[in-house]
Amino acid sequence: MPETKKPDRNSAERRLLCVVAHPDDETFGAGSTLIKYAAEGVSVYTACATRGDVGEIAEGSDATPETLSEVREQEYYDAGRVMGVERSILYGYRDSGMAGTPDNEHADAFVKVPTDIVVGRMVDTIRDIRPHVVITFDEGGGYGHPDHIHVSKAAKLAYFAAGDPQYAGSKLDPREPWKPSKLYYWGFPRSIMRKWLEVFAETNPDSDMANLDPEQMGVPDEQITTVIDISSYAETRRAAIAVHRTQYSPLDLMRSDEMAAEYLSTDYFIRVDPPPIDGDSEMGGEIEHDLFEGLEI
Ligand SMILES: [Zn+2]
């Protein structure tokens, strides 16, 4: 079972919430950033929308399509423990599958859940945890996964709604309003996606992924506001990745030591709130190197 320790609302502790769609997104995405902040004493929380019901099943895992959601749920909690996550929250919606697959149309698919319902759940979580910083996917969901896009949109709305006393949340678990201080999208810079897809297409010319359009993936480099050095946490990250046994490791998928080293050395974010002023990025301003930069807690 996940930790259920309640945050002390009056303490000066720093709190961070990462909102994702599938068990593994919290680890394969901004995992090293979560590990870093947990190691530095920040209380780190994750909220995951689905149980990853229709994901792939990697060779060597003994999960079946029938047990996959149960196994992935456990992998999510176990990876959270490896990363030092305080509490791993799961909403339990049904995975909608990759874009264009029949699972998108399943009556219980997460993408079919109205945005305001999802926002209500997320507002409850934000008011309960009272995070200073919230992280989620960029608007394109990294690579267009419909669940990632749904989560990104709902998390942004919830981030702003949670502080609004007029907003009732889901009404299942009413709490005091709480406005977090900063919202970030995590994303791969497009220049890195381009490089990686080139390497991947060379080593796997027959794979469907070799035909992906890099211009539809990742985020434009010039939108990056925040660059975090995560190189000290590669070992813990590898351990957390290994916990997701049902999923193919992104490190294996990269087929390139150079790309894997890049993936384990730096995380990139777009600051959504407070919005970047002209010059926050490569337009000439300062790049942030800490998600809590400028906050007095
Ligand atoms: Zn995902």
Tab-separated table of C-alpha atoms in Angstrom, residues 28 31 39 47 87 97 111 115 136 139 156 185 209 220 238 240 250-251 266 270 289 294 296:
chain	number	residue	atom	x	y	z
A	28	PHE	CA	10.082	7.539	-17.308
A	31	GLY	CA	11.491	10.755	-12.542
A	39	ALA	CA	16.544	13.571	-1.726
A	47	ALA	CA	-1.125	11.477	-8.954
A	87	ARG	CA	2.480	9.250	-1.453
A	97	GLY	CA	-4.476	3.258	-25.315
A	111	VAL	CA	-10.445	10.169	-22.551
A	115	THR	CA	-12.687	17.182	-18.167
A	136	THR	CA	2.463	17.683	-15.648
A	139	GLU	CA	0.011	20.252	-24.004
A	156	LYS	CA	-3.704	23.024	-15.718
A	185	TYR	CA	5.166	21.197	-18.177
A	209	MET	CA	8.574	4.477	-34.549
A	220	PRO	CA	10.014	23.654	-29.068
A	238	ARG	CA	17.706	3.222	-13.260
A	240	ALA	CA	13.014	2.924	-10.449
A	250	PRO	CA	13.245	3.757	-22.294
A	251	LEU	CA	16.972	3.177	-21.834
A	266	THR	CA	19.105	16.785	-17.694
A	270	ILE	CA	8.283	24.943	-19.494
A	289	HIS	CA	17.745	25.767	-12.587
A	294	GLY	CA	11.961	32.547	-6.261
A	296	GLU	CA	9.740	31.808	-0.077
